[in-house]
CSV table of C-alpha atoms in Angstrom, one decimal:
chain,number,residue,atom,x,y,z
A,1,UNK,CA,20.5,15.6,3.5
A,2,UNK,CA,17.6,14.8,5.7
A,3,UNK,CA,14.7,12.3,4.1
A,4,UNK,CA,11.4,13.3,4.7
A,5,UNK,CA,10.4,10.5,6.5
A,6,UNK,CA,13.2,11.6,8.7
A,7,UNK,CA,12.0,14.5,9.0
A,8,UNK,CA,8.3,13.4,9.8
A,9,UNK,CA,9.7,11.1,12.6
A,10,UNK,CA,12.1,14.2,14.1
A,11,UNK,CA,9.3,17.0,13.8
A,12,UNK,CA,5.8,15.6,14.0
A,13,UNK,CA,4.3,19.7,14.8
A,14,UNK,CA,6.2,21.3,11.7
A,15,UNK,CA,5.4,18.1,9.3
A,16,UNK,CA,2.3,16.5,10.6
A,17,UNK,CA,2.7,13.3,8.5
A,18,UNK,CA,0.6,11.0,10.8
A,19,UNK,CA,-2.2,13.4,11.0
A,20,UNK,CA,-2.7,13.4,7.2
A,21,UNK,CA,-2.6,10.2,6.6
A,22,UNK,CA,-4.8,9.2,9.6
A,23,UNK,CA,-7.5,12.0,7.9
A,24,UNK,CA,-7.5,10.1,5.1
A,25,UNK,CA,-8.0,7.2,6.5
A,26,UNK,CA,-11.0,8.3,8.4
A,27,UNK,CA,-12.1,9.5,4.6
A,28,UNK,CA,-11.1,6.3,2.6
A,29,UNK,CA,-11.9,3.6,5.2
A,30,UNK,CA,-15.8,3.7,5.0
A,31,UNK,CA,-15.5,3.6,1.2
A,32,UNK,CA,-13.3,0.9,1.3
A,33,UNK,CA,-15.4,-1.0,3.7
A,34,UNK,CA,-19.0,0.1,1.5
A,35,UNK,CA,-17.5,-0.8,-1.5
A,36,UNK,CA,-14.9,-3.4,-1.7
A,37,UNK,CA,-16.4,-5.1,2.1
A,38,UNK,CA,-15.4,-9.0,0.5
A,39,UNK,CA,-11.8,-7.9,0.9
A,40,UNK,CA,-12.3,-7.8,4.9
A,41,UNK,CA,-15.4,-10.4,5.1
A,42,UNK,CA,-13.7,-12.9,6.5
A,43,UNK,CA,-11.8,-11.2,8.8
A,44,UNK,CA,-12.2,-12.4,12.5
A,45,UNK,CA,-15.2,-10.0,14.4
A,46,UNK,CA,-13.9,-10.9,18.1
A,47,UNK,CA,-11.8,-7.3,19.6
A,48,UNK,CA,-8.4,-9.5,19.8
A,49,UNK,CA,-6.6,-7.1,17.4
A,50,UNK,CA,-3.2,-6.0,18.4
A,51,UNK,CA,-0.7,-3.3,17.3
A,52,UNK,CA,3.0,-4.0,17.2
A,53,UNK,CA,5.5,-1.1,16.4
A,54,UNK,CA,8.1,-2.5,14.0
A,55,UNK,CA,10.0,-2.1,10.9
A,56,UNK,CA,8.9,-3.5,7.2
A,57,UNK,CA,12.5,-3.9,6.2
A,58,UNK,CA,13.7,-5.9,9.2
A,59,UNK,CA,10.1,-8.6,9.8
A,60,UNK,CA,6.8,-8.5,10.4
A,61,UNK,CA,5.2,-10.1,13.1
A,62,UNK,CA,2.6,-13.0,12.3
A,63,UNK,CA,-0.5,-12.4,11.3
A,64,UNK,CA,-3.8,-13.9,9.3
A,65,UNK,CA,-3.0,-10.9,7.0
A,66,UNK,CA,-1.2,-7.2,6.5
A,67,UNK,CA,-2.4,-4.7,5.6
A,68,UNK,CA,-0.3,-2.1,3.7
A,69,UNK,CA,-2.1,1.4,3.2
A,70,UNK,CA,0.0,4.2,0.7
A,71,UNK,CA,3.1,2.4,1.8
A,72,UNK,CA,4.5,0.8,-1.8
A,73,UNK,CA,4.3,3.5,-3.8
A,74,UNK,CA,7.2,5.7,-1.3
A,75,UNK,CA,9.7,2.6,-2.3
A,76,UNK,CA,11.3,1.3,-5.0
A,77,UNK,CA,11.0,-1.7,-6.5
A,78,UNK,CA,13.8,-3.8,-5.0
A,79,UNK,CA,12.3,-1.9,-1.5
A,80,UNK,CA,9.1,-3.2,-2.5
A,81,UNK,CA,9.9,-6.1,-3.0
A,82,UNK,CA,11.5,-6.8,0.5
A,83,UNK,CA,8.8,-5.5,2.1
A,84,UNK,CA,6.4,-8.3,0.5
A,85,UNK,CA,9.0,-10.6,1.5
A,86,UNK,CA,8.6,-9.8,4.9
A,87,UNK,CA,4.9,-9.9,4.2
A,88,UNK,CA,4.5,-13.2,3.0
A,89,UNK,CA,6.8,-14.8,5.7
A,90,UNK,CA,4.1,-13.1,8.5
A,91,UNK,CA,0.8,-14.6,7.0
A,92,UNK,CA,0.0,-18.3,6.7
A,93,UNK,CA,-0.9,-19.7,3.1
A,94,UNK,CA,-3.8,-19.1,1.6
A,95,UNK,CA,-5.6,-22.2,2.0
A,96,UNK,CA,-5.2,-21.2,5.9
A,97,UNK,CA,-6.6,-17.6,4.8
A,98,UNK,CA,-3.5,-15.7,4.4
A,99,UNK,CA,-3.2,-12.2,2.0
A,100,UNK,CA,-2.2,-8.7,2.3
A,101,UNK,CA,-4.2,-6.2,1.3
A,102,UNK,CA,-2.7,-2.9,-0.2
A,103,UNK,CA,-4.6,0.4,-0.5
A,104,UNK,CA,-2.5,2.1,-3.5
A,105,UNK,CA,-2.3,3.8,-6.9
A,106,UNK,CA,-2.4,1.7,-9.8
A,107,UNK,CA,-1.8,3.9,-13.0
A,108,UNK,CA,-4.0,3.3,-15.6
A,109,UNK,CA,-6.9,1.9,-13.7
A,110,UNK,CA,-9.0,4.8,-13.6
A,111,UNK,CA,-10.4,6.8,-15.9
A,112,UNK,CA,-8.4,9.2,-18.5
A,113,UNK,CA,-10.0,12.1,-18.1
A,114,UNK,CA,-7.6,15.5,-17.9
A,115,UNK,CA,-8.3,15.5,-14.6
A,116,UNK,CA,-7.1,12.4,-13.7
A,117,UNK,CA,-4.0,12.8,-15.7
A,118,UNK,CA,-3.1,16.0,-14.4
A,119,UNK,CA,-3.8,14.7,-10.6
A,120,UNK,CA,-1.2,11.6,-11.8
A,121,UNK,CA,1.5,14.2,-13.4
A,122,UNK,CA,1.1,16.3,-9.9
A,123,UNK,CA,1.8,12.9,-7.5
A,124,UNK,CA,4.4,11.7,-10.0
A,125,UNK,CA,6.3,15.0,-9.7
A,126,UNK,CA,5.5,14.4,-6.1
A,127,UNK,CA,7.0,10.9,-5.7
A,128,UNK,CA,10.2,12.2,-7.0
A,129,UNK,CA,10.9,13.6,-4.0
A,130,UNK,CA,10.4,10.2,-2.1
A,131,UNK,CA,12.6,7.9,-4.5
A,132,UNK,CA,8.8,6.1,-4.8
A,133,UNK,CA,7.4,5.1,-8.0
A,134,UNK,CA,3.8,4.9,-9.5
A,135,UNK,CA,3.1,1.2,-10.9
A,136,UNK,CA,0.7,0.1,-13.4
A,137,UNK,CA,-0.8,-3.5,-13.2
A,138,UNK,CA,2.5,-5.4,-15.1
A,139,UNK,CA,4.7,-3.4,-13.1
A,140,UNK,CA,2.8,-4.3,-9.6
A,141,UNK,CA,2.8,-8.0,-10.8
A,142,UNK,CA,6.3,-8.1,-11.3
A,143,UNK,CA,7.2,-7.0,-8.0
A,144,UNK,CA,4.6,-9.5,-6.6
A,145,UNK,CA,6.0,-12.5,-8.7
A,146,UNK,CA,9.5,-11.6,-7.6
A,147,UNK,CA,8.8,-11.7,-3.7
A,148,UNK,CA,7.2,-15.1,-4.2
A,149,UNK,CA,3.2,-14.4,-4.4
A,150,UNK,CA,1.6,-16.8,-6.5
A,151,UNK,CA,-1.5,-14.7,-7.1
A,152,UNK,CA,-3.3,-11.0,-6.9
A,153,UNK,CA,-6.7,-8.9,-7.4
A,154,UNK,CA,-7.4,-5.3,-8.2
A,155,UNK,CA,-9.8,-4.1,-7.2
A,156,UNK,CA,-10.1,0.0,-8.4
A,157,UNK,CA,-11.5,2.2,-5.6
A,158,UNK,CA,-11.8,5.8,-5.6
A,159,UNK,CA,-9.9,8.2,-8.2
A,160,UNK,CA,-6.2,6.5,-8.5
A,161,UNK,CA,-6.4,4.1,-5.6
A,162,UNK,CA,-7.0,0.7,-6.0
A,163,UNK,CA,-7.0,-2.4,-3.2
A,164,UNK,CA,-4.9,-5.1,-4.1
A,165,UNK,CA,-5.8,-8.4,-2.7
A,166,UNK,CA,-2.3,-10.1,-2.8
A,167,UNK,CA,-2.0,-13.9,-2.1
A,168,UNK,CA,0.8,-16.4,-1.6
């Protein structure tokens, strides 16, 4: 059986996953920068940014910060720990500015009105197709600590999305 990721890679025209993620980023990032500017205030101001293709399950190139947007909820706990361990190897210690910035869903952090509950249920059904998991803070914490991280901060952002800062 072909996975959704294999299909997206093989047939970008019929399954424009990259376009959908680019649209989501164009919508979300102005909100992130406006409402949660402290997450990026210490980022370098020069234009020395490199984009490097790779495989998060193999290794991640050295960086001060690793940014993961809508990534971890697609994977089970063991795979998330593996990804985060690779991230941890790529960044310097916290006192040298190392951190991981995650934008993902934190269940239970949003208001519990009926629209959010319905959205959560529909999203949970979708995640079953990917073998992914939506997690509450305690489930995230378990993964973070198992991957060797010492501290984290969760900032609710927009609807079901939160920014998670993760520190070695």
